[in-house]
């Protein structure tokens, strides 16, 4: 048939191809493909026709997280979460002395004048120097039980987290100063009991790490931020600049009763000796202690040449008389801490005890005469049942200046409370108020002669017992 020259396999293959071609031709696939293409084109043109937009009110609104948008719900108010303002709202504080003018009022405001006049007046009154003596534990415990928190003694004094506090030693008027993480200093005349009793000043650009009223002249309020140490002098209505540095200050304490010299701790492990009587804004001495970090420094109440430096795993005791720029060695170390130390303080009268707060959730009491551990107790421990379920808040444990053997610390236990311990580890009292105290007070301060306790929280509120 014309293909006789092909092999049998090739002839069979050619026959299959011919039959398949006839079969597909009978199916008329080309016409079907053309119809399908026509239908698809018609549908596509129908879909792309313009449609009338729906009215906005008819559309279902897309749900958005009000928390992410930082909007307040209609029925439930948000918890206070103060954010750090931008540089435009809080510009850098200039170098040098600053007028003592609140941020929200004019220079000649009558309310500001009233607050500063009260501060000046109570600073002129000398406290009773009679020896009151240390009350016995029973009478002291009774005095603690008589202290209460009322709603009118709670106030938002600064805009952000309270980082430091100081209380005026006056026995007639309760005047409290608080520093926050924005560099603001709030002054509150608690005895005024009016809305005009508190004002905010801005003497710093960074967090206020430490504050003290001068022990010899409480008309002076010294405050320390990361870059500067200032003295608020109410008699001249000015914040003087005592020392400025780029060494990142952390805390300070007075080396003398007249408050003319101070030891200043630095976050990088150094210390500086500052003399307020010398001109200029530089320190007298800057020394490397060899510590990796220093959070707090505290001077011995009797032998003021000794001071504690706490921050790294160990707490070290130094003699300020032998400090030098490099190669300093501590006289002794308070060992046993397994993590970083938040604070370390001598007991207020004799300095025979040291209380430390460590990140391992333990409070430790040391004997400063031979630097041996007297007691180590852990919160939520079965070994000491009086401390069960009372985990400490990372912050400071402070001694009551009126009682040599007792200290206070904020607690995360429910209900929120501030606890008072004896140096034996016994829990003496818990300050709490279910209706008025619902937050942790990690920063606390006690009046040197009156039964007054002030606790500060992370939203800028102060609670006065």
Short mmCIF file of N, CA and C in Angstrom, two decimals, residues 22 38 66 75 229 235 260 270 289 291 333 373 395 445-446:
data_model
loop_
_atom_site.label_atom_id
_atom_site.label_comp_id
_atom_site.label_asym_id
_atom_site.label_seq_id
_atom_site.Cartn_x
_atom_site.Cartn_y
_atom_site.Cartn_z
N UNK A 22 -8.17 10.42 13.10
CA UNK A 22 -9.57 10.38 12.70
C UNK A 22 -10.49 10.46 13.92
N UNK A 38 -15.18 31.62 24.01
CA UNK A 38 -16.20 32.66 23.88
C UNK A 38 -16.98 32.85 25.18
N UNK A 66 -8.36 47.67 70.09
CA UNK A 66 -8.26 48.98 70.73
C UNK A 66 -6.99 49.07 71.58
N UNK A 75 -16.49 51.47 77.82
CA UNK A 75 -17.06 51.19 79.13
C UNK A 75 -16.01 50.88 80.19
N UNK A 229 24.07 65.90 89.34
CA UNK A 229 23.63 66.02 90.72
C UNK A 229 23.23 67.46 90.96
N UNK A 235 15.25 78.49 99.38
CA UNK A 235 15.46 79.87 99.83
C UNK A 235 15.77 80.79 98.65
N UNK A 260 28.28 68.49 103.03
CA UNK A 260 29.11 69.24 102.08
C UNK A 260 29.80 68.32 101.08
N UNK A 270 32.26 52.47 89.03
CA UNK A 270 33.10 53.50 89.61
C UNK A 270 32.35 54.31 90.67
N UNK A 289 36.31 51.04 91.35
CA UNK A 289 36.29 50.13 92.49
C UNK A 289 36.57 48.69 92.10
N UNK A 291 34.28 46.84 90.83
CA UNK A 291 32.97 46.20 90.75
C UNK A 291 32.44 46.30 89.33
N UNK A 333 34.01 41.85 101.68
CA UNK A 333 32.89 41.62 100.78
C UNK A 333 31.81 40.82 101.51
N UNK A 373 27.21 36.08 107.67
CA UNK A 373 25.77 36.03 107.48
C UNK A 373 25.09 35.62 108.78
N UNK A 395 13.42 45.83 94.39
CA UNK A 395 13.47 47.24 94.80
C UNK A 395 14.43 47.38 95.96
N UNK A 445 9.80 55.15 101.79
CA UNK A 445 10.58 56.04 102.65
C UNK A 445 9.83 56.21 103.96
N UNK A 446 10.58 56.31 105.07
CA UNK A 446 10.01 56.41 106.41
C UNK A 446 10.47 57.71 107.04
#
